[in-house]
XYZ file of C-alpha atoms in Angstrom:
741
model
C 0.001 0.008 -0.001
C 2.663 2.551 0.933
C 4.784 3.544 -2.054
C 8.460 4.230 -2.274
C 7.929 7.877 -3.131
C 6.928 10.066 -0.219
C 9.328 12.925 -0.768
C 7.576 16.141 -1.625
C 7.797 17.207 -5.220
C 6.404 20.609 -4.365
C 8.250 23.786 -5.227
C 8.269 27.023 -3.277
C 5.830 28.939 -5.449
C 3.081 30.719 -3.470
C 0.392 28.528 -4.986
C -2.877 28.004 -3.154
C -3.075 24.311 -3.960
C 0.663 23.822 -3.710
C 0.708 24.835 -0.079
C -2.624 23.205 0.645
C -1.306 19.948 -0.686
C 2.032 20.146 1.057
C 0.642 20.073 4.565
C -1.105 16.717 4.287
C 1.641 15.122 2.152
C 1.456 12.432 4.753
C 3.796 9.765 3.822
C 7.067 10.894 2.009
C 8.895 7.625 3.248
C 15.578 -20.128 6.850
C 17.581 -19.772 8.621
C 17.087 -21.991 11.688
C 16.275 -20.124 14.858
C 18.159 -20.578 18.117
C 17.239 -23.349 20.491
C 15.718 -20.868 22.943
C 13.569 -19.286 20.273
C 12.231 -22.651 19.142
C 11.417 -23.680 22.708
C 9.537 -20.469 23.497
C 7.647 -20.551 20.193
C 6.505 -24.116 20.777
C 5.565 -23.386 24.372
C 3.270 -20.601 23.221
C 1.361 -22.778 20.794
C -0.319 -26.130 20.433
C 1.783 -28.740 18.670
C 0.250 -31.357 16.449
C 2.482 -34.385 16.770
C 3.055 -37.360 14.538
C 2.167 -40.756 15.964
C 3.996 -42.915 13.441
C 7.190 -44.110 15.091
C 8.763 -44.737 11.712
C 8.560 -41.105 10.657
C 10.271 -38.002 11.938
C 8.616 -34.595 11.752
C 11.595 -32.852 13.383
C 14.011 -33.990 10.701
C 11.283 -33.465 8.108
C 11.937 -29.730 8.139
C 14.830 -30.426 5.775
C 12.404 -31.767 3.178
C 9.427 -29.565 4.027
C 11.023 -26.169 4.855
C 7.759 -24.209 4.537
C 5.693 -26.702 6.585
C 2.032 -27.135 5.474
C -1.112 -25.123 5.068
C -4.716 -25.458 3.935
C -7.260 -23.213 2.301
C -10.574 -22.565 0.601
C -12.679 -24.754 2.927
C -16.061 -25.855 1.623
C -18.596 -28.281 3.119
C -17.122 -31.213 1.177
C -13.610 -30.151 0.221
C -10.442 -28.301 1.182
C -7.105 -27.570 -0.468
C -3.941 -28.858 1.233
C -0.511 -27.475 0.413
C 3.096 -28.481 0.888
C 6.472 -27.745 -0.628
C 8.514 -30.931 -0.756
C 12.128 -30.843 -1.871
C 15.059 -33.184 -1.486
C 18.099 -30.907 -0.974
C 20.363 -33.711 -2.202
C 18.500 -33.839 -5.513
C 16.966 -30.379 -5.735
C 16.275 -30.489 -9.477
C 14.167 -33.636 -9.376
C 10.478 -34.086 -8.769
C 9.598 -35.240 -5.264
C 7.294 -38.115 -4.439
C 5.159 -37.551 -1.357
C 2.429 -39.349 0.497
C -0.602 -37.457 1.821
C -2.652 -38.795 4.709
C -5.875 -37.184 5.867
C -7.740 -38.265 8.986
C -10.513 -37.243 11.339
C -8.242 -38.095 14.267
C -4.959 -36.520 15.260
C -3.507 -40.006 15.760
C -4.481 -40.912 12.188
C -6.411 -43.932 13.451
C -9.170 -43.264 10.950
C -7.677 -42.305 7.591
C -9.999 -40.898 4.938
C -7.282 -40.379 2.319
C -3.911 -42.037 1.793
C -2.475 -41.236 -1.611
C 0.810 -40.590 -3.425
C 1.469 -37.326 -5.240
C 4.338 -35.658 -7.032
C 5.674 -32.235 -6.100
C 6.933 -31.011 -9.454
C 10.236 -29.153 -9.747
C 8.711 -26.920 -12.431
C 6.417 -25.459 -9.758
C 9.236 -24.998 -7.246
C 8.187 -28.311 -5.666
C 4.953 -26.729 -4.461
C 1.991 -29.107 -4.385
C -1.686 -28.297 -3.898
C -4.140 -31.130 -3.429
C -7.890 -30.674 -3.478
C -9.367 -33.242 -1.109
C -13.041 -33.963 -1.742
C -15.873 -36.115 -0.378
C -15.351 -34.732 3.114
C -17.958 -34.213 5.813
C -19.289 -30.749 6.560
C -17.977 -28.764 9.522
C -15.501 -31.431 10.472
C -11.956 -31.057 11.735
C -9.413 -32.982 9.708
C -5.731 -33.670 10.334
C -3.218 -34.138 7.576
C 0.452 -34.765 6.968
C 2.793 -35.294 4.058
C 5.667 -37.785 4.169
C 8.679 -38.451 1.998
C 10.830 -41.573 1.731
C 14.483 -40.556 1.487
C 17.377 -43.006 1.704
C 15.158 -45.647 3.243
C 13.901 -43.340 5.985
C 10.465 -41.701 6.199
C 10.304 -38.006 6.993
C 7.076 -36.200 7.803
C 5.699 -32.731 8.010
C 4.158 -31.613 11.247
C 0.485 -32.549 11.483
C -1.725 -29.850 10.073
C -5.293 -29.211 11.124
C -8.107 -27.875 8.970
C -11.873 -27.613 9.058
C -14.571 -27.853 6.425
C -17.456 -25.406 6.171
C -20.919 -26.030 7.619
C -23.453 -27.573 5.278
C -25.882 -25.347 3.448
C -28.749 -24.463 5.752
C -26.922 -25.291 8.998
C -27.890 -22.647 11.555
C -24.546 -22.319 13.309
C -22.450 -19.279 14.197
C -19.345 -18.729 12.106
C -16.177 -17.277 13.601
C -13.123 -16.194 11.645
C -10.202 -13.792 11.679
C -9.441 -11.310 8.959
C -5.998 -9.743 8.538
C -3.706 -8.157 5.940
C -0.309 -6.660 5.145
C 2.417 -8.855 6.666
C 5.677 -7.191 5.643
C 8.549 -9.544 6.562
C 11.410 -7.072 6.188
C 12.766 -6.100 9.616
C 9.488 -6.942 11.339
C 8.036 -9.862 13.278
C 4.687 -11.605 13.332
C 3.721 -10.772 16.898
C 0.088 -10.398 15.886
C 0.003 -13.930 14.521
C 1.727 -15.164 17.676
C -0.977 -13.529 19.783
C -3.653 -15.270 17.728
C -1.942 -18.574 18.521
C -1.940 -17.669 22.208
C -5.658 -16.928 22.112
C -6.270 -20.379 20.590
C -9.559 -19.205 19.103
C -11.910 -21.835 17.764
C -11.991 -20.437 14.236
C -13.627 -21.714 11.109
C -11.015 -20.033 8.917
C -8.764 -17.000 8.412
C -9.384 -14.445 5.666
C -6.231 -12.766 4.388
C -7.044 -9.586 2.501
C -3.864 -9.077 0.504
C -0.233 -7.993 0.689
C 0.681 -11.511 1.761
C 4.193 -10.687 0.557
C 5.897 -7.392 -0.268
C 7.716 -7.321 -3.558
C 10.625 -5.153 -2.409
C 13.678 -6.296 -0.454
C 14.295 -3.247 1.728
C 12.797 0.008 0.515
C 13.959 2.380 3.236
C 11.068 4.764 2.595
C 8.639 2.361 4.250
C 10.514 -0.817 5.151
C 13.067 -1.402 7.864
C 16.653 -1.837 6.682
C 17.675 -3.481 9.966
C 16.920 -6.978 11.149
C 15.788 -9.800 8.983
C 15.418 -9.431 5.245
C 14.956 -11.226 1.955
C 17.810 -11.981 -0.430
C 16.951 -12.907 -4.007
C 18.666 -16.024 -5.326
C 18.900 -14.315 -8.711
C 19.297 -10.594 -7.993
C 20.416 -9.950 -11.538
C 16.858 -10.718 -12.649
C 15.248 -8.271 -10.210
C 14.407 -4.627 -10.757
C 16.997 -2.386 -9.113
C 15.393 0.634 -7.488
C 17.083 3.710 -6.090
C 20.789 4.477 -6.094
C 23.790 4.181 -3.846
C 23.216 3.191 -0.234
C 19.461 3.494 -0.632
C 19.295 1.028 -3.532
C 17.065 -2.011 -3.176
C 15.494 -4.651 -5.379
C 11.950 -5.338 -6.465
C 10.852 -8.802 -7.535
C 10.641 -9.277 -11.286
C 11.415 -12.847 -12.326
C 9.539 -15.954 -11.261
C 12.453 -16.952 -9.028
C 12.328 -13.510 -7.352
C 8.657 -13.857 -6.479
C 9.134 -17.433 -5.304
C 11.897 -16.236 -2.972
C 9.421 -13.883 -1.277
C 7.051 -16.698 -0.392
C 9.749 -19.205 0.450
C 11.473 -16.882 2.881
C 8.318 -15.607 4.568
C 6.981 -19.109 5.085
C 10.104 -20.212 6.948
C 8.920 -18.032 9.818
C 7.859 -20.423 12.567
C 4.967 -18.299 13.828
C 3.216 -17.982 10.501
C 3.859 -21.674 9.868
C 1.982 -22.513 13.060
C -0.964 -20.297 12.129
C -1.184 -22.024 8.741
C -0.864 -25.438 10.378
C -3.819 -24.657 12.620
C -6.373 -22.814 10.444
C -7.503 -22.928 6.819
C -6.971 -19.645 4.964
C -9.081 -17.864 2.353
C -6.789 -15.444 0.533
C -7.083 -12.670 -2.011
C -4.343 -10.430 -3.332
C -3.854 -6.704 -3.281
C -0.988 -4.819 -4.869
C 2.285 -5.916 -3.243
C 1.917 -9.491 -4.450
C 2.840 -7.880 -7.772
C 3.785 -4.198 -7.448
C 2.832 -1.299 -5.209
C -0.321 0.618 -6.240
C -0.597 -1.432 -9.411
C -3.563 -1.627 -11.742
C -3.783 -4.734 -13.883
C -0.275 -5.420 -15.197
C 0.901 -1.829 -14.813
C 3.322 -0.795 -12.043
C 3.775 2.702 -10.643
C 7.393 2.923 -9.495
C 8.371 5.662 -11.944
C 5.110 7.610 -11.780
C 4.800 7.436 -15.554
C 8.236 8.766 -16.314
C 8.430 5.485 -18.215
C 5.974 2.940 -19.534
C 5.506 0.426 -16.719
C 3.210 -2.056 -18.406
C 4.868 -5.324 -17.265
C 2.824 -8.246 -18.499
C 5.525 -10.890 -18.033
C 6.330 -9.638 -14.537
C 2.650 -9.780 -13.626
C 2.401 -13.368 -14.854
C 5.482 -14.309 -12.816
C 3.877 -12.798 -9.728
C 0.632 -14.618 -10.367
C 2.342 -17.969 -10.931
C 4.229 -17.750 -7.650
C 0.998 -16.760 -5.913
C -0.857 -19.732 -7.388
C 2.019 -22.060 -6.484
C 2.287 -20.970 -2.830
C -1.257 -19.995 -1.879
C -3.587 -22.865 -0.821
C -6.531 -21.836 -2.962
C -8.903 -23.656 -5.248
C -9.487 -22.510 -8.796
C -13.171 -23.117 -9.341
C -13.162 -26.015 -11.750
C -10.395 -28.042 -10.075
C -11.136 -31.725 -9.715
C -10.076 -33.872 -6.779
C -6.340 -34.451 -6.563
C -3.314 -32.364 -7.447
C -4.236 -28.959 -8.848
C -2.604 -28.312 -12.208
C -0.769 -24.981 -11.858
C -0.129 -24.929 -15.623
C -3.866 -24.959 -16.258
C -4.430 -22.181 -13.750
C -1.731 -19.898 -15.145
C -2.833 -20.486 -18.732
C -6.369 -19.275 -18.010
C -7.492 -15.655 -17.798
C -6.848 -14.521 -14.236
C -9.772 -15.054 -11.882
C -9.449 -15.236 -8.130
C -12.802 -13.734 -7.162
C -14.980 -16.476 -5.683
C -17.603 -17.074 -3.020
C -18.034 -19.398 -0.046
C -21.089 -20.477 1.900
C -20.811 -21.283 5.591
C -24.203 -22.657 6.506
C -27.249 -20.531 6.826
C -25.527 -17.522 8.348
C -22.705 -16.543 6.019
C -22.100 -15.900 2.342
C -18.493 -14.778 1.865
C -17.784 -12.929 -1.380
C -14.075 -12.620 -2.113
C -13.457 -9.867 -4.649
C -10.444 -8.835 -6.722
C -9.916 -5.077 -6.747
C -6.587 -5.050 -8.614
C -6.794 -7.118 -11.779
C -9.605 -5.339 -13.611
C -9.382 -1.777 -12.302
C -8.536 1.105 -14.653
C -5.695 3.535 -14.184
C -5.899 6.042 -11.366
C -8.166 8.926 -12.379
C -5.371 11.485 -12.140
C -2.290 10.346 -14.076
C 0.954 10.461 -12.124
C 2.552 12.367 -15.014
C -0.364 14.788 -15.389
C 0.769 18.329 -16.140
C -0.761 20.395 -13.308
C -1.941 23.114 -15.667
C -3.726 20.774 -18.042
C -7.484 21.237 -18.095
C -9.145 17.903 -17.351
C -12.752 19.164 -17.534
C -13.282 21.893 -20.161
C -16.102 24.441 -20.043
C -18.535 22.480 -22.194
C -18.335 19.445 -19.874
C -18.496 21.542 -16.735
C -21.618 23.268 -18.086
C -23.467 19.946 -18.148
C -23.280 19.546 -14.369
C -23.037 23.134 -13.195
C -26.830 23.705 -12.871
C -27.159 20.734 -10.527
C -24.599 22.123 -8.074
C -25.264 24.450 -5.129
C -25.244 28.133 -6.025
C -22.156 28.796 -3.920
C -20.289 26.057 -5.732
C -21.423 27.368 -9.103
C -20.098 30.798 -8.205
C -16.768 29.382 -7.081
C -16.342 27.378 -10.274
C -16.975 30.512 -12.330
C -14.300 32.463 -10.492
C -10.941 33.458 -11.967
C -9.280 30.511 -10.227
C -10.815 28.208 -12.825
C -10.064 30.386 -15.886
C -8.123 28.786 -18.738
C -6.927 29.480 -22.255
C -6.167 27.439 -25.338
C -2.401 27.685 -25.284
C -2.264 26.617 -28.933
C -3.806 29.926 -29.995
C -1.447 31.785 -32.309
C -1.305 34.880 -30.131
C -0.212 32.757 -27.154
C 2.700 31.074 -28.922
C 5.373 33.014 -26.953
C 3.769 31.800 -23.727
C 3.602 28.231 -24.972
C 7.296 28.373 -25.824
C 8.121 29.549 -22.287
C 5.928 26.926 -20.660
C 7.388 24.221 -22.878
C 10.887 25.265 -21.931
C 10.075 25.182 -18.234
C 8.426 21.759 -18.608
C 11.446 20.301 -20.405
C 13.783 21.706 -17.777
C 11.743 20.196 -14.936
C 11.277 16.854 -16.716
C 15.020 16.522 -17.368
C 15.663 17.299 -13.710
C 13.209 14.505 -12.880
C 15.284 12.023 -14.879
C 13.996 12.152 -18.443
C 16.277 12.641 -21.410
C 15.860 15.903 -23.327
C 14.183 13.972 -26.135
C 11.759 12.252 -23.801
C 10.999 15.508 -22.017
C 10.348 17.314 -25.297
C 8.007 14.556 -26.474
C 5.999 14.673 -23.226
C 5.875 18.442 -23.350
C 4.319 18.239 -26.787
C 1.496 16.176 -25.351
C 0.911 17.954 -22.060
C 1.694 21.614 -22.800
C -1.100 21.969 -25.305
C -4.806 22.712 -25.509
C -6.566 24.068 -22.452
C -4.222 25.240 -19.702
C -5.234 26.727 -16.375
C -4.266 30.365 -15.863
C -4.195 29.669 -12.154
C -1.150 27.478 -12.862
C 0.250 29.177 -15.973
C 0.495 32.594 -14.383
C 2.319 31.122 -11.390
C 4.906 29.686 -13.747
C 5.188 33.040 -15.459
C 5.659 34.746 -12.108
C 8.542 32.394 -11.343
C 10.059 33.066 -14.756
C 9.676 36.780 -14.231
C 11.541 36.655 -10.940
C 14.483 35.094 -12.747
C 14.235 37.580 -15.619
C 14.147 40.622 -13.347
C 17.046 39.285 -11.306
C 18.998 38.990 -14.584
C 18.090 42.554 -15.585
C 15.441 41.619 -18.165
C 11.900 42.939 -18.301
C 8.991 40.946 -16.911
C 6.570 39.126 -19.195
C 2.925 40.209 -18.872
C 0.658 37.646 -17.265
C -2.244 36.278 -19.273
C -5.497 38.041 -18.274
C -8.459 35.972 -17.117
C -11.168 38.265 -18.450
C -13.339 36.664 -21.088
C -11.790 33.227 -20.745
C -13.706 29.963 -20.191
C -13.781 28.066 -16.906
C -12.710 24.460 -16.345
C -11.093 22.061 -13.901
C -7.334 21.467 -14.155
C -5.248 18.884 -12.367
C -3.759 21.663 -10.257
C -7.191 22.274 -8.774
C -7.135 18.698 -7.485
C -3.767 19.141 -5.779
C -1.372 18.114 -8.588
C 1.735 20.292 -8.430
C 4.673 18.254 -9.733
C 5.150 16.710 -13.165
C 5.690 13.177 -11.890
C 4.475 12.104 -8.489
C 1.872 10.597 -6.253
C 0.769 13.798 -4.551
C -2.374 15.062 -6.163
C -2.679 11.859 -8.155
C -2.808 8.729 -5.990
C -2.544 10.439 -2.596
C -3.674 13.670 -0.960
C -6.130 15.147 -3.440
C -8.588 17.986 -2.962
C -11.839 16.137 -2.221
C -14.652 18.321 -3.647
C -12.920 18.987 -6.969
C -11.856 15.359 -7.302
C -15.396 14.130 -6.627
C -16.780 16.427 -9.309
C -14.067 15.426 -11.773
C -14.706 11.733 -11.068
C -18.456 12.083 -11.592
C -17.997 13.860 -14.919
C -15.531 11.227 -16.159
C -17.863 8.476 -14.975
C -20.736 9.878 -17.048
C -18.563 10.384 -20.080
C -17.115 6.858 -19.992
C -20.343 5.016 -19.133
C -18.738 3.997 -15.831
C -15.517 2.602 -17.285
C -13.370 5.235 -15.588
C -14.171 3.672 -12.231
C -14.770 0.075 -13.301
C -12.878 -1.446 -10.405
C -14.501 -4.860 -10.679
C -14.751 -5.201 -14.439
C -18.059 -6.158 -16.011
C -18.025 -9.923 -15.328
C -16.971 -9.655 -11.698
C -19.498 -6.916 -11.012
C -22.322 -9.011 -12.498
C -21.206 -11.987 -10.371
C -21.025 -9.828 -7.243
C -24.405 -8.173 -7.741
C -26.048 -11.552 -8.204
C -24.176 -13.377 -5.417
C -24.700 -10.683 -2.808
C -28.462 -11.230 -2.955
C -28.138 -14.702 -1.416
C -30.473 -15.788 1.363
C -27.742 -16.222 3.976
C -28.120 -14.093 7.082
C -24.881 -12.194 6.347
C -23.310 -11.242 3.036
C -19.723 -10.262 3.751
C -17.836 -8.649 0.897
C -14.073 -9.134 1.049
C -12.313 -6.109 -0.439
C -8.544 -5.849 -0.291
C -8.804 -2.027 -0.244
C -10.635 -0.149 2.476
C -14.166 1.102 1.904
C -13.950 3.557 4.806
C -13.502 7.096 3.578
C -10.402 8.865 4.895
C -10.732 12.651 4.809
C -8.771 15.412 6.466
C -11.309 18.201 6.869
C -8.942 21.123 7.253
C -11.526 23.481 5.754
C -13.079 23.813 9.203
C -9.818 24.364 11.104
C -9.777 28.123 11.713
C -6.546 27.843 13.717
C -4.629 26.638 10.681
C -2.622 29.830 10.161
C -2.556 29.840 6.367
C -6.047 30.024 4.826
C -4.768 28.240 1.726
C -4.344 25.108 3.860
C -7.999 25.067 4.826
C -9.335 22.546 2.351
C -10.697 19.004 2.503
C -8.381 16.274 1.312
C -8.758 12.599 0.490
C -5.797 10.797 1.978
C -5.614 7.913 -0.476
C -7.379 7.567 -3.819
C -5.753 4.215 -4.545
C -8.442 2.759 -2.258
C -12.231 3.109 -2.571
C -12.033 6.892 -2.178
C -10.484 6.895 -5.644
C -13.702 5.373 -7.036
C -16.248 7.684 -5.389
C -18.957 7.398 -8.052
C -18.709 3.603 -8.319
C -18.659 3.321 -4.537
C -21.870 5.266 -4.125
C -23.474 3.465 -7.060
C -22.714 0.035 -5.580
C -23.818 1.008 -2.087
C -27.055 2.335 -3.557
C -27.501 -1.000 -5.365
C -27.212 -2.806 -2.008
C -29.777 -0.504 -0.426
C -32.191 -0.569 -3.344
C -31.930 -4.360 -3.592
C -32.654 -4.567 0.130
C -29.609 -6.742 0.715
C -29.890 -7.532 4.405
C -26.765 -7.543 6.555
C -24.255 -6.607 3.892
C -20.854 -5.958 5.447
C -17.494 -4.992 3.920
C -14.229 -6.232 5.430
C -11.016 -4.672 4.166
C -7.294 -4.202 4.736
C -4.470 -2.409 2.862
C -4.435 0.908 4.650
C -2.536 -0.152 7.837
C -5.168 1.260 10.159
C -8.226 0.072 12.068
C -11.667 1.371 11.086
C -15.251 0.597 11.945
C -17.614 2.816 9.965
C -20.947 2.981 8.214
C -20.627 4.038 4.581
C -23.941 5.330 3.184
C -25.837 2.810 5.258
C -23.462 -0.144 4.781
C -21.150 -1.199 7.653
C -17.454 -1.565 6.928
C -14.582 -2.926 9.008
C -10.903 -2.450 8.194
C -8.211 -4.512 9.853
C -4.819 -3.045 10.726
C -1.656 -4.482 9.259
C -0.103 -7.587 10.733
C 3.306 -5.966 10.559
C 3.549 -3.198 7.923
C 4.181 0.390 9.025
C 1.166 2.199 10.524
C -0.262 5.395 9.103
C 0.609 7.461 12.146
C 4.298 6.556 12.351
C 4.790 7.210 8.651
C 2.775 10.432 8.801
C 5.031 11.818 11.529
C 8.149 11.350 9.429
C 6.484 12.835 6.362
C 5.046 15.922 8.005
C 8.365 16.743 9.616
C 10.078 16.119 6.288
C 7.688 18.600 4.674
C 8.957 21.318 6.986
C 6.372 21.349 9.776
C 7.614 21.106 13.355
C 6.126 18.785 15.938
C 4.620 21.850 17.589
C 2.858 23.098 14.481
C -0.891 23.100 13.978
C -0.532 20.970 10.859
C 1.453 18.312 12.796
C -1.173 18.301 15.505
C -4.069 17.664 13.152
C -2.328 15.229 10.826
C -0.215 13.255 13.312
C -0.882 13.893 16.990
C -4.650 13.985 16.515
C -4.783 11.690 13.504
C -7.560 9.482 14.867
C -9.598 12.444 16.050
C -9.218 14.295 12.721
C -10.372 11.321 10.667
C -13.312 10.667 12.957
C -14.415 14.315 12.972
C -14.487 14.329 9.164
C -16.602 11.166 8.974
C -19.938 11.127 10.815
C -20.283 7.378 10.248
C -16.927 6.537 11.863
C -17.436 4.442 15.021
C -13.768 3.609 15.587
C -10.371 4.527 14.224
C -6.852 3.631 15.290
C -4.024 4.686 13.001
C -1.122 3.525 15.135
C -1.548 -0.169 15.867
C -1.014 -3.551 14.286
C -3.141 -6.641 14.779
C -6.197 -8.427 13.424
C -9.956 -8.690 13.809
C -11.968 -11.652 15.094
C -15.457 -11.627 13.592
C -18.333 -13.890 14.622
C -21.632 -13.841 12.749
C -24.928 -15.313 13.851
C -28.489 -15.038 12.678
C -29.123 -11.403 13.625
C -25.838 -9.755 14.610
C -22.108 -9.846 14.115
C -19.461 -9.301 16.804
C -16.089 -7.838 15.903
C -13.073 -7.793 18.212
C -10.045 -5.696 17.222
C -6.864 -7.104 18.781
C -4.258 -4.342 18.703
C -0.578 -3.942 19.527
C 1.299 -0.596 19.297
C 3.351 -0.088 16.175
C 6.463 0.418 18.303
C 6.426 -3.288 19.174
C 6.578 -4.666 15.658
C 10.380 -4.785 15.321
C 10.692 -6.831 18.513
C 10.714 -10.603 18.209
C 8.362 -11.775 20.966
C 8.892 -15.414 20.066
C 12.137 -15.065 22.052
C 10.263 -13.935 25.160
C 7.749 -15.261 27.608
C 4.166 -15.424 26.212
C 2.896 -13.138 28.984
C 5.092 -10.293 27.738
C 3.320 -10.274 24.399
C -0.128 -10.682 25.906
C 0.420 -7.588 28.023
C 1.053 -5.483 24.930
C -2.334 -6.177 23.319
C -5.572 -4.277 23.813
C -9.026 -5.212 22.540
C -11.952 -3.219 21.221
C -15.324 -4.903 20.707
C -18.206 -3.857 18.476
C -21.625 -5.187 17.507
C -22.891 -4.838 13.948
C -26.647 -5.059 13.652
C -29.267 -3.601 11.339
C -26.735 -1.470 9.509
C -25.238 0.057 12.651
C -21.984 -0.377 14.551
C -21.979 0.082 18.324
C -19.387 -0.504 21.032
C -19.878 -3.734 22.915
């Protein structure tokens, strides 16, 4: 979720939106463990032992370094996973035996079958086990015969879903964002300590992070990930701050292999079945489809092969079904060859329909391009006129003010101005890393047509300062009288040529909402088609199921995050008093589609619809236009508040400033004040949410640990030390409301 680029691209020009955007520029920024660590980790959890005297699960770690896991539980089936490799013959396929039983002692075996872990899939094996009984706990293990000796995995435990119509409560955990770099899985360890009787765990995305140590948001100390083939990775940054991003299939496999050698996450997987979707970091930060965003459109980042590599590693390592899979080993080749589809639904008895969506694969580009020229008019006068009569009179008057005046810079009489603007653009683009040829080509596209005088005249003022200092005469500014009115990217907070501010993050809310609505109408909804047509049709049909609860799994948060600085009279500079969306990579970036879908749920009288989300590294419980939404904090990735503090200071605001107080010190309060439907917010904790649904209500428990504890490895300490660090907040969701329990 958090990108590498949080350094301000803002210049020092006295621009209303420049300064207004600067203030909330929030976020510029197996090996074997010791004997003590292993003892403490085991003591804190329940071990599933192997009863076969002829096998060894302890020595089996050599052959099964990532242990086991299960996923996608249904009333009659589940997917079991293992990676089986013989280090003495690493290039060969590995023959394994799978046993499944209803007893931990394996006294009643329901499956005993041989399978092959293929080298071409990194020795990862997924087996769909069918003909199982509903809501039944099963135990499973894989064994290998090496040099006449049998070696076994630990015994995994899984559970099938209740049968259709069973009136039973369903309890599960949902979590997201488990950055491995320099951090530890204390949240997962706490879940093991709680020993909750869960039906499953939902993981909402960012299972892995594609970078190896991006200092702007990852720790560079402590444990890390080293690519086996770094020459195939994407090198990012320069000098001491350089790091790598996964690119090849081996790179992406290394992410999963390394993460899953962590003993704590192994134990969570051994205990509970997982239902997993992806977000962006499984491929690339803030991606859309097969397009990355590292260079903010300085270059073309359409990376189809890289995306397919990321997907193949995901399909190899994640214990998920693929819809049409038959019983037995799941053919990864068949999965990868098909058009990507991971959205799917699950039914857990009478009380729960779980709808797992994909908000990355089908979404369009962000509404504001990262390389958008701030002065470019995005909504010309003729388009603005179509919606102007429907707006409040005060808004109409504002939009007709000189701030929204623009000219056609291609007019013959304005050629001298176009030449100046083009020169400035090329100079800035070259400084940003483009070649003169590339900069000139981009200038030809962007410095043309309608340009905002609000922006253009600021550029001319800056040029004039230099001219006067050099003894030359000033250039007259372009008058606004008699010019049309329109919306430019600068009005939405875009100030730099290439960057995330005013594009993906920190945009002026009212202008962005208007811009989004106009684009939505003009594109017949395609501009915000986050689901794609097929997924949306599936979702709209599936969500009308008869189950008591319809829970929509969205990797990105539905809760709106707004900093309402327009009402802060004590902000000393009036140009800072505007309302800003924090992050338009999440649902706030699809405001028209969001309201349209929520209206569909209300109009269709979908009872007990509930969104659960992740991605944003914060905890939220809110009601969005009548629909409850819960957002889980990150398992281990940096919290909003800690990153905001670094960014605000980096932007030049002291810890004693009003801006720092509203954006950092009072982060939770500010977000809650701006959102009347916000029941709970915590922007500075890690953890997970336990959710239990019954016939009429749902109960949510946020389990939270301060962000300051995430770099400490509590598996080396006594369990009570970790327990003491956690707090809990409970809520009841009923009849479209969220109340404290």
